[in-house]
PDB file of C-alpha atoms in Angstrom:
ATOM      1  CA  MET A 730     -13.570  -0.517 -51.255  1.00  0.00           C
ATOM      2  CA  LYS A 731     -14.167  -4.611 -52.004  1.00  0.00           C
ATOM      3  CA  LEU A 732     -12.251  -4.073 -54.755  1.00  0.00           C
ATOM      4  CA  TYR A 733      -9.632  -2.601 -52.704  1.00  0.00           C
ATOM      5  CA  LEU A 734      -9.448  -5.503 -50.190  1.00  0.00           C
ATOM      6  CA  LYS A 735      -9.275  -7.929 -53.079  1.00  0.00           C
ATOM      7  CA  TYR A 736      -6.067  -5.999 -54.119  1.00  0.00           C
ATOM      8  CA  ILE A 737      -4.671  -6.213 -50.438  1.00  0.00           C
ATOM      9  CA  SER A 738      -5.011 -10.094 -50.544  1.00  0.00           C
ATOM     10  CA  ILE A 739      -3.500 -10.381 -53.783  1.00  0.00           C
ATOM     11  CA  HIS A 740      -0.389  -8.355 -52.657  1.00  0.00           C
ATOM     12  CA  LEU A 741      -0.024 -10.149 -49.201  1.00  0.00           C
ATOM     13  CA  ARG A 742      -0.507 -13.490 -50.829  1.00  0.00           C
ATOM     14  CA  CYS A 743       2.723 -12.458 -53.207  1.00  0.00           C
ATOM     15  CA  ALA A 744       4.492 -11.426 -50.304  1.00  0.00           C
ATOM     16  CA  MET A 745       4.110 -14.506 -48.491  1.00  0.00           C
ATOM     17  CA  GLN A 746       5.107 -16.571 -51.450  1.00  0.00           C
ATOM     18  CA  TYR A 747       8.873 -16.008 -50.354  1.00  0.00           C
ATOM     19  CA  LYS A 748       8.292 -16.384 -46.600  1.00  0.00           C
ATOM     20  CA  ALA A 749      12.083 -16.085 -45.604  1.00  0.00           C
ATOM     21  CA  SER A 750      12.715 -12.662 -47.869  1.00  0.00           C
ATOM     22  CA  PHE A 751       9.505 -11.201 -46.363  1.00  0.00           C
ATOM     23  CA  PHE A 752      10.149 -11.799 -42.611  1.00  0.00           C
ATOM     24  CA  LEU A 753      14.053 -10.805 -43.123  1.00  0.00           C
ATOM     25  CA  THR A 754      12.833  -7.938 -45.061  1.00  0.00           C
ATOM     26  CA  LEU A 755      10.705  -7.138 -41.957  1.00  0.00           C
ATOM     27  CA  ILE A 756      13.128  -7.499 -39.764  1.00  0.00           C
ATOM     28  CA  GLY A 757      15.723  -5.294 -41.563  1.00  0.00           C
ATOM     29  CA  GLN A 758      13.043  -2.374 -41.378  1.00  0.00           C
ATOM     30  CA  VAL A 759      12.552  -2.959 -37.802  1.00  0.00           C
ATOM     31  CA  LEU A 760      16.472  -2.679 -37.092  1.00  0.00           C
ATOM     32  CA  THR A 761      16.904   0.300 -39.441  1.00  0.00           C
ATOM     33  CA  SER A 762      14.582   2.399 -37.149  1.00  0.00           C
ATOM     34  CA  PHE A 763      15.656   0.794 -33.854  1.00  0.00           C
ATOM     35  CA  THR A 764      18.871   2.568 -34.669  1.00  0.00           C
ATOM     36  CA  ALA A 765      16.976   6.008 -34.803  1.00  0.00           C
ATOM     37  CA  PHE A 766      15.377   4.959 -31.550  1.00  0.00           C
ATOM     38  CA  LEU A 767      18.689   4.121 -30.093  1.00  0.00           C
ATOM     39  CA  SER A 768      20.130   7.729 -31.085  1.00  0.00           C
ATOM     40  CA  MET A 769      17.490   9.481 -29.053  1.00  0.00           C
ATOM     41  CA  TYR A 770      18.165   6.898 -26.264  1.00  0.00           C
ATOM     42  CA  TYR A 771      21.970   7.851 -25.999  1.00  0.00           C
ATOM     43  CA  LEU A 772      20.991  11.859 -26.818  1.00  0.00           C
ATOM     44  CA  PHE A 773      18.795  11.828 -23.858  1.00  0.00           C
ATOM     45  CA  GLU A 774      21.117   9.953 -21.507  1.00  0.00           C
ATOM     46  CA  ARG A 775      23.537  12.790 -21.772  1.00  0.00           C
ATOM     47  CA  PHE A 776      20.791  15.384 -21.637  1.00  0.00           C
ATOM     48  CA  SER A 777      17.539  15.036 -19.894  1.00  0.00           C
ATOM     49  CA  SER A 778      15.590  17.204 -21.829  1.00  0.00           C
ATOM     50  CA  ILE A 779      15.289  19.063 -25.156  1.00  0.00           C
ATOM     51  CA  GLU A 780      14.472  22.598 -25.068  1.00  0.00           C
ATOM     52  CA  GLY A 781      11.848  21.304 -22.079  1.00  0.00           C
ATOM     53  CA  PHE A 782      10.792  17.962 -23.786  1.00  0.00           C
ATOM     54  CA  THR A 783      11.323  14.846 -22.041  1.00  0.00           C
ATOM     55  CA  PHE A 784      12.474  11.397 -23.648  1.00  0.00           C
ATOM     56  CA  SER A 785       8.791  10.050 -23.148  1.00  0.00           C
ATOM     57  CA  GLN A 786       7.663  13.170 -24.505  1.00  0.00           C
ATOM     58  CA  VAL A 787       9.501  13.188 -27.986  1.00  0.00           C
ATOM     59  CA  LEU A 788       8.988   9.507 -28.179  1.00  0.00           C
ATOM     60  CA  LEU A 789       5.589  10.317 -28.970  1.00  0.00           C
ATOM     61  CA  CYS A 790       6.638  12.688 -31.493  1.00  0.00           C
ATOM     62  CA  PHE A 791       8.933   9.659 -32.979  1.00  0.00           C
ATOM     63  CA  ALA A 792       5.886   6.964 -32.837  1.00  0.00           C
ATOM     64  CA  VAL A 793       3.415   9.361 -34.700  1.00  0.00           C
ATOM     65  CA  ILE A 794       5.831   9.906 -37.491  1.00  0.00           C
ATOM     66  CA  LEU A 795       7.381   6.711 -37.861  1.00  0.00           C
ATOM     67  CA  LEU A 796       3.682   5.168 -37.704  1.00  0.00           C
ATOM     68  CA  SER A 797       2.157   7.690 -40.456  1.00  0.00           C
ATOM     69  CA  PHE A 798       5.224   7.727 -42.731  1.00  0.00           C
ATOM     70  CA  SER A 799       4.924   3.788 -42.770  1.00  0.00           C
ATOM     71  CA  LEU A 800       1.543   3.585 -43.409  1.00  0.00           C
ATOM     72  CA  SER A 801       1.408   6.132 -46.111  1.00  0.00           C
ATOM     73  CA  GLU A 802       4.941   3.579 -47.503  1.00  0.00           C
ATOM     74  CA  CYS A 803       3.238   0.624 -47.587  1.00  0.00           C
ATOM     75  CA  PHE A 804      -0.218   1.844 -49.335  1.00  0.00           C
ATOM     76  CA  ALA A 805       0.553   4.539 -51.180  1.00  0.00           C
ATOM     77  CA  ARG A 806       3.715   3.122 -52.343  1.00  0.00           C
ATOM     78  CA  GLY A 807       2.444   3.160 -55.985  1.00  0.00           C
ATOM     79  CA  PHE A 808       3.323   6.836 -55.995  1.00  0.00           C
ATOM     80  CA  ASP A 809       6.749   6.284 -55.156  1.00  0.00           C
ATOM     81  CA  LEU A 810       7.736   3.955 -57.717  1.00  0.00           C
ATOM     82  CA  PHE A 811       5.805   5.672 -60.246  1.00  0.00           C
ATOM     83  CA  PRO A 812       8.470   6.967 -62.730  1.00  0.00           C
ATOM     84  CA  ASN A 813       8.811   3.079 -63.224  1.00  0.00           C
ATOM     85  CA  MET A 814       5.107   3.127 -64.175  1.00  0.00           C
ATOM     86  CA  ILE A 815       5.829   6.095 -66.654  1.00  0.00           C
ATOM     87  CA  GLY A 816       9.357   4.797 -68.395  1.00  0.00           C
ATOM     88  CA  ASN A 817       7.748   1.343 -69.445  1.00  0.00           C
ATOM     89  CA  GLY A 818       4.492   2.441 -70.340  1.00  0.00           C
ATOM     90  CA  GLU A 819       2.473   0.849 -67.392  1.00  0.00           C
ATOM     91  CA  PHE A 820       0.650   4.578 -67.074  1.00  0.00           C
ATOM     92  CA  ASP A 821      -0.626   4.505 -70.732  1.00  0.00           C
ATOM     93  CA  ARG A 822      -2.233   1.308 -69.987  1.00  0.00           C
ATOM     94  CA  ILE A 823      -3.811   2.495 -66.770  1.00  0.00           C
ATOM     95  CA  LEU A 824      -5.162   5.505 -68.271  1.00  0.00           C
ATOM     96  CA  ILE A 825      -7.035   3.373 -70.816  1.00  0.00           C
ATOM     97  CA  ARG A 826      -9.081   1.171 -67.995  1.00  0.00           C
ATOM     98  CA  PRO A 827     -12.045   2.509 -66.487  1.00  0.00           C
ATOM     99  CA  LYS A 828     -10.930   2.609 -63.049  1.00  0.00           C
ATOM    100  CA  ASN A 829      -9.681   5.617 -61.553  1.00  0.00           C
ATOM    101  CA  GLU A 830      -5.969   6.201 -62.283  1.00  0.00           C
ATOM    102  CA  ILE A 831      -5.523   7.280 -58.346  1.00  0.00           C
ATOM    103  CA  PHE A 832      -6.859   4.014 -57.459  1.00  0.00           C
ATOM    104  CA  GLN A 833      -4.911   1.996 -59.772  1.00  0.00           C
ATOM    105  CA  ILE A 834      -1.998   3.440 -58.834  1.00  0.00           C
ATOM    106  CA  LEU A 835      -2.471   2.840 -55.191  1.00  0.00           C
ATOM    107  CA  ALA A 836      -3.184  -0.878 -55.595  1.00  0.00           C
ATOM    108  CA  SER A 837      -0.366  -1.500 -57.912  1.00  0.00           C
ATOM    109  CA  LYS A 838       2.075  -1.484 -55.382  1.00  0.00           C
ATOM    110  CA  MET A 839       1.676  -2.417 -51.250  1.00  0.00           C
ATOM    111  CA  GLU A 840       4.935  -2.852 -49.549  1.00  0.00           C
ATOM    112  CA  PHE A 841       3.854  -4.740 -46.365  1.00  0.00           C
ATOM    113  CA  THR A 842       7.105  -5.409 -45.565  1.00  0.00           C
ATOM    114  CA  ARG A 843       7.054  -1.779 -43.806  1.00  0.00           C
ATOM    115  CA  LEU A 844       4.398  -3.137 -41.224  1.00  0.00           C
ATOM    116  CA  GLY A 845       7.577  -4.168 -39.309  1.00  0.00           C
ATOM    117  CA  ARG A 846       8.100  -0.066 -38.775  1.00  0.00           C
ATOM    118  CA  VAL A 847       4.396   0.148 -37.797  1.00  0.00           C
ATOM    119  CA  ILE A 848       5.286  -2.895 -35.084  1.00  0.00           C
ATOM    120  CA  GLN A 849       7.890  -0.655 -33.733  1.00  0.00           C
ATOM    121  CA  ALA A 850       6.189   2.361 -33.843  1.00  0.00           C
ATOM    122  CA  ILE A 851       3.080   0.444 -31.799  1.00  0.00           C
ATOM    123  CA  CYS A 852       6.020  -1.075 -29.143  1.00  0.00           C
ATOM    124  CA  ILE A 853       7.260   2.993 -28.775  1.00  0.00           C
ATOM    125  CA  PHE A 854       3.633   4.095 -27.852  1.00  0.00           C
ATOM    126  CA  CYS A 855       3.081   1.056 -25.455  1.00  0.00           C
ATOM    127  CA  TYR A 856       6.270   2.697 -23.454  1.00  0.00           C
ATOM    128  CA  ALA A 857       5.631   6.356 -24.100  1.00  0.00           C
ATOM    129  CA  ILE A 858       1.778   6.732 -23.646  1.00  0.00           C
ATOM    130  CA  PRO A 859       2.261   5.499 -19.872  1.00  0.00           C
ATOM    131  CA  HIS A 860       5.652   7.325 -18.950  1.00  0.00           C
ATOM    132  CA  SER A 861       5.024  10.834 -20.851  1.00  0.00           C
ATOM    133  CA  GLU A 862       2.750  12.181 -17.999  1.00  0.00           C
ATOM    134  CA  VAL A 863       0.074  12.720 -20.319  1.00  0.00           C
ATOM    135  CA  ILE A 864      -3.280  12.395 -18.576  1.00  0.00           C
ATOM    136  CA  TRP A 865      -5.196  10.677 -21.167  1.00  0.00           C
ATOM    137  CA  THR A 866      -8.642  12.058 -21.338  1.00  0.00           C
ATOM    138  CA  PHE A 867     -10.998  11.513 -24.300  1.00  0.00           C
ATOM    139  CA  ASP A 868      -9.788  14.346 -26.010  1.00  0.00           C
ATOM    140  CA  LYS A 869      -6.396  13.501 -25.566  1.00  0.00           C
ATOM    141  CA  ILE A 870      -6.818  10.218 -27.146  1.00  0.00           C
ATOM    142  CA  LEU A 871      -8.634  11.705 -30.437  1.00  0.00           C
ATOM    143  CA  THR A 872      -5.752  14.433 -30.553  1.00  0.00           C
ATOM    144  CA  LEU A 873      -3.482  11.502 -30.862  1.00  0.00           C
ATOM    145  CA  ILE A 874      -5.689   9.810 -33.414  1.00  0.00           C
ATOM    146  CA  PHE A 875      -6.346  12.875 -35.764  1.00  0.00           C
ATOM    147  CA  MET A 876      -2.555  13.030 -35.814  1.00  0.00           C
ATOM    148  CA  ILE A 877      -1.742   9.361 -36.951  1.00  0.00           C
ATOM    149  CA  ILE A 878      -4.384  10.012 -39.828  1.00  0.00           C
ATOM    150  CA  GLY A 879      -3.181  13.578 -40.361  1.00  0.00           C
ATOM    151  CA  GLY A 880       0.398  12.546 -40.742  1.00  0.00           C
ATOM    152  CA  PHE A 881      -0.808   9.416 -43.130  1.00  0.00           C
ATOM    153  CA  LEU A 882      -2.559  11.453 -45.432  1.00  0.00           C
ATOM    154  CA  VAL A 883      -0.143  14.332 -45.481  1.00  0.00           C
ATOM    155  CA  PHE A 884       2.750  12.072 -46.245  1.00  0.00           C
ATOM    156  CA  SER A 885       0.536  10.165 -49.015  1.00  0.00           C
ATOM    157  CA  GLY A 886      -0.022  13.683 -50.591  1.00  0.00           C
ATOM    158  CA  ILE A 887       3.859  14.449 -50.673  1.00  0.00           C
ATOM    159  CA  PHE A 888       4.067  10.909 -52.347  1.00  0.00           C
ATOM    160  CA  ILE A 889       1.669  12.035 -55.026  1.00  0.00           C
ATOM    161  CA  LEU A 890       3.875  15.353 -55.576  1.00  0.00           C
ATOM    162  CA  TYR A 891       6.673  13.358 -56.282  1.00  0.00           C
ATOM    163  CA  ALA A 892       4.815  11.631 -58.814  1.00  0.00           C
ATOM    164  CA  VAL A 893       3.531  14.612 -60.532  1.00  0.00           C
ATOM    165  CA  LEU A 894       7.133  16.002 -60.924  1.00  0.00           C
ATOM    166  CA  CYS A 895       7.509  12.413 -62.823  1.00  0.00           C
ATOM    167  CA  PHE A 896       5.192  13.860 -65.661  1.00  0.00           C
ATOM    168  CA  PHE A 897       7.644  16.467 -66.368  1.00  0.00           C
ATOM    169  CA  THR A 898      11.127  14.936 -65.615  1.00  0.00           C
ATOM    170  CA  LEU A 899      12.453  11.697 -64.477  1.00  0.00           C
ATOM    171  CA  GLU A 900      15.485  13.071 -63.258  1.00  0.00           C
ATOM    172  CA  GLY A 901      16.771  14.705 -60.332  1.00  0.00           C
ATOM    173  CA  LEU A 902      13.557  14.077 -58.267  1.00  0.00           C
ATOM    174  CA  GLU A 903      16.019  12.875 -55.042  1.00  0.00           C
ATOM    175  CA  PHE A 904      15.367  16.106 -53.216  1.00  0.00           C
ATOM    176  CA  MET A 905      12.029  14.925 -52.837  1.00  0.00           C
ATOM    177  CA  ASN A 906      13.544  12.478 -50.115  1.00  0.00           C
ATOM    178  CA  ILE A 907      13.717  15.740 -48.066  1.00  0.00           C
ATOM    179  CA  LEU A 908      10.074  15.698 -47.234  1.00  0.00           C
ATOM    180  CA  THR A 909       9.515  11.970 -47.190  1.00  0.00           C
ATOM    181  CA  ASN A 910      12.326   9.876 -45.634  1.00  0.00           C
ATOM    182  CA  GLY A 911      13.962  12.815 -43.915  1.00  0.00           C
ATOM    183  CA  ALA A 912      10.835  14.452 -42.490  1.00  0.00           C
ATOM    184  CA  MET A 913      10.730  11.077 -40.840  1.00  0.00           C
ATOM    185  CA  GLU A 914      13.872  11.393 -39.674  1.00  0.00           C
ATOM    186  CA  TYR A 915      13.841  14.978 -38.285  1.00  0.00           C
ATOM    187  CA  GLY A 916      10.239  14.376 -37.224  1.00  0.00           C
ATOM    188  CA  LYS A 917      11.563  12.135 -34.446  1.00  0.00           C
ATOM    189  CA  TYR A 918      11.839  15.794 -32.643  1.00  0.00           C
ATOM    190  CA  PRO A 919       9.500  18.291 -32.102  1.00  0.00           C
ATOM    191  CA  PHE A 920      10.048  20.973 -35.362  1.00  0.00           C
ATOM    192  CA  SER A 921      10.133  23.887 -33.024  1.00  0.00           C
ATOM    193  CA  ILE A 922      13.749  22.607 -32.045  1.00  0.00           C
ATOM    194  CA  TYR A 923      15.295  23.207 -35.845  1.00  0.00           C
ATOM    195  CA  GLY A 924      14.120  27.204 -35.671  1.00  0.00           C
ATOM    196  CA  LYS A 925      11.549  29.378 -36.447  1.00  0.00           C
ATOM    197  CA  GLN A 926      12.156  29.300 -40.554  1.00  0.00           C
ATOM    198  CA  ILE A 927      11.685  25.216 -40.732  1.00  0.00           C
ATOM    199  CA  LEU A 928       8.895  25.474 -38.466  1.00  0.00           C
ATOM    200  CA  LYS A 929       6.955  28.209 -40.815  1.00  0.00           C
ATOM    201  CA  PHE A 930       7.576  26.034 -43.671  1.00  0.00           C
ATOM    202  CA  LEU A 931       6.083  22.798 -42.128  1.00  0.00           C
ATOM    203  CA  THR A 932       3.256  24.622 -40.944  1.00  0.00           C
ATOM    204  CA  TYR A 933       2.510  26.668 -43.778  1.00  0.00           C
ATOM    205  CA  ILE A 934       3.836  24.965 -47.119  1.00  0.00           C
ATOM    206  CA  VAL A 935       3.828  21.220 -46.501  1.00  0.00           C
ATOM    207  CA  PRO A 936       1.678  20.741 -43.385  1.00  0.00           C
ATOM    208  CA  LEU A 937       3.625  18.226 -41.125  1.00  0.00           C
ATOM    209  CA  ALA A 938       4.129  20.816 -38.063  1.00  0.00           C
ATOM    210  CA  LEU A 939      -0.026  20.482 -38.184  1.00  0.00           C
ATOM    211  CA  VAL A 940       0.018  16.902 -37.622  1.00  0.00           C
ATOM    212  CA  GLN A 941       3.158  16.769 -35.078  1.00  0.00           C
ATOM    213  CA  TYR A 942       4.082  19.665 -33.290  1.00  0.00           C
ATOM    214  CA  TYR A 943       1.125  21.781 -32.349  1.00  0.00           C
ATOM    215  CA  PRO A 944      -1.101  18.767 -31.542  1.00  0.00           C
ATOM    216  CA  PHE A 945       1.716  17.482 -29.266  1.00  0.00           C
ATOM    217  CA  LEU A 946       1.695  20.881 -27.032  1.00  0.00           C
ATOM    218  CA  TYR A 947      -1.825  20.308 -26.540  1.00  0.00           C
ATOM    219  CA  LEU A 948      -1.186  16.467 -25.341  1.00  0.00           C
ATOM    220  CA  ILE A 949       1.812  17.134 -23.228  1.00  0.00           C
ATOM    221  CA  GLY A 950      -0.047  20.220 -21.425  1.00  0.00           C
ATOM    222  CA  HIS A 951       2.339  23.175 -23.168  1.00  0.00           C
ATOM    223  CA  SER A 952      -0.887  24.445 -24.662  1.00  0.00           C
ATOM    224  CA  GLN A 953      -4.650  24.519 -23.699  1.00  0.00           C
ATOM    225  CA  ASN A 954      -5.705  25.629 -27.388  1.00  0.00           C
ATOM    226  CA  HIS A 955      -8.590  23.018 -27.652  1.00  0.00           C
ATOM    227  CA  PHE A 956      -8.159  23.985 -31.612  1.00  0.00           C
ATOM    228  CA  TYR A 957      -4.814  22.588 -31.719  1.00  0.00           C
ATOM    229  CA  ILE A 958      -6.790  18.963 -31.541  1.00  0.00           C
ATOM    230  CA  PHE A 959      -8.541  19.670 -34.862  1.00  0.00           C
ATOM    231  CA  LEU A 960      -5.033  20.746 -37.008  1.00  0.00           C
ATOM    232  CA  PRO A 961      -4.296  17.405 -38.437  1.00  0.00           C
ATOM    233  CA  LEU A 962      -7.446  17.202 -39.907  1.00  0.00           C
ATOM    234  CA  ILE A 963      -6.996  20.579 -41.399  1.00  0.00           C
ATOM    235  CA  ALA A 964      -3.617  19.344 -42.520  1.00  0.00           C
ATOM    236  CA  SER A 965      -5.689  16.412 -44.433  1.00  0.00           C
ATOM    237  CA  LEU A 966      -6.710  19.449 -46.807  1.00  0.00           C
ATOM    238  CA  PHE A 967      -3.277  19.272 -48.204  1.00  0.00           C
ATOM    239  CA  LEU A 968      -4.308  16.166 -50.543  1.00  0.00           C
ATOM    240  CA  ILE A 969      -6.846  18.985 -52.264  1.00  0.00           C
ATOM    241  CA  PRO A 970      -3.750  21.042 -53.821  1.00  0.00           C
ATOM    242  CA  CYS A 971      -1.721  17.678 -54.361  1.00  0.00           C
ATOM    243  CA  PHE A 972      -5.150  16.076 -56.387  1.00  0.00           C
ATOM    244  CA  LEU A 973      -5.543  19.507 -58.393  1.00  0.00           C
ATOM    245  CA  LEU A 974      -1.774  19.201 -59.411  1.00  0.00           C
ATOM    246  CA  TRP A 975      -2.054  15.836 -60.090  1.00  0.00           C
ATOM    247  CA  LYS A 976      -5.138  16.365 -62.499  1.00  0.00           C
ATOM    248  CA  PHE A 977      -3.030  19.135 -64.184  1.00  0.00           C
ATOM    249  CA  GLY A 978      -0.014  16.622 -64.650  1.00  0.00           C
ATOM    250  CA  VAL A 979      -2.377  13.922 -65.884  1.00  0.00           C
ATOM    251  CA  LYS A 980      -3.812  16.561 -68.293  1.00  0.00           C
ATOM    252  CA  HIS A 981      -0.297  17.350 -70.218  1.00  0.00           C
ATOM    253  CA  TYR A 982       1.294  13.846 -69.853  1.00  0.00           C
ATOM    254  CA  GLN A 983       2.427  13.072 -73.309  1.00  0.00           C
ATOM    255  CA  SER A 984       2.865   9.061 -73.618  1.00  0.00           C
ATOM    256  CA  THR A 985       6.732   7.808 -73.664  1.00  0.00           C
ATOM    257  CA  GLY A 986       5.468   5.490 -77.177  1.00  0.00           C
ATOM    258  CA  SER A 987       6.802   2.378 -74.969  1.00  0.00           C
TER     259      SER A 987
END
């Protein structure tokens, strides 16, 4: 952990070497996600609710997904850039170093400009929490914390899967954006509005619904099932198959010769 914090310090100092660029990019990230917020706002100006969910309630979904994805993109960015590591031979150097390769990839790139989205997610929380009509008891607060942590881990697992595919092909990986940037976009709303088949896929295959939809139902009082509190922790087990596939990919990795 001490070494990882040292890497964070290094990346942060590097980013601050170009302060104007850093803060302009930070503002750009805020504006990008702010347009998504505006689209939701104008939609609810026209329709008072969507499938019984109010604007303030839906904002909780949006803030959870936005915060989880932004934290994952900030600290697991190395896996998103993994094709470059393979292409330029950097991964070969990683393998001969004594530290675990996953740790080295995580520490290789941290995108602190994504903190702009984190700030916006916190601002949305500040509005949605008092206006959502949720009675914030200890179990509800715990549920919200689990949702954010679980979302961060699931998105990080998706980034690992993206990196695993790079062991076998460097082309045609754009479809993974459906589960990363795409998930952040359609995660603005409860997943149930997209139909039963999508909800099943996001429950049993890529468990994003376990960190967004089901705990959200418990938060707003649409379900009294206390088991929903712990579903984000169960979703975190998604990292296990991701890790096993990663080890499989590393085992079958062939050097580029760069």
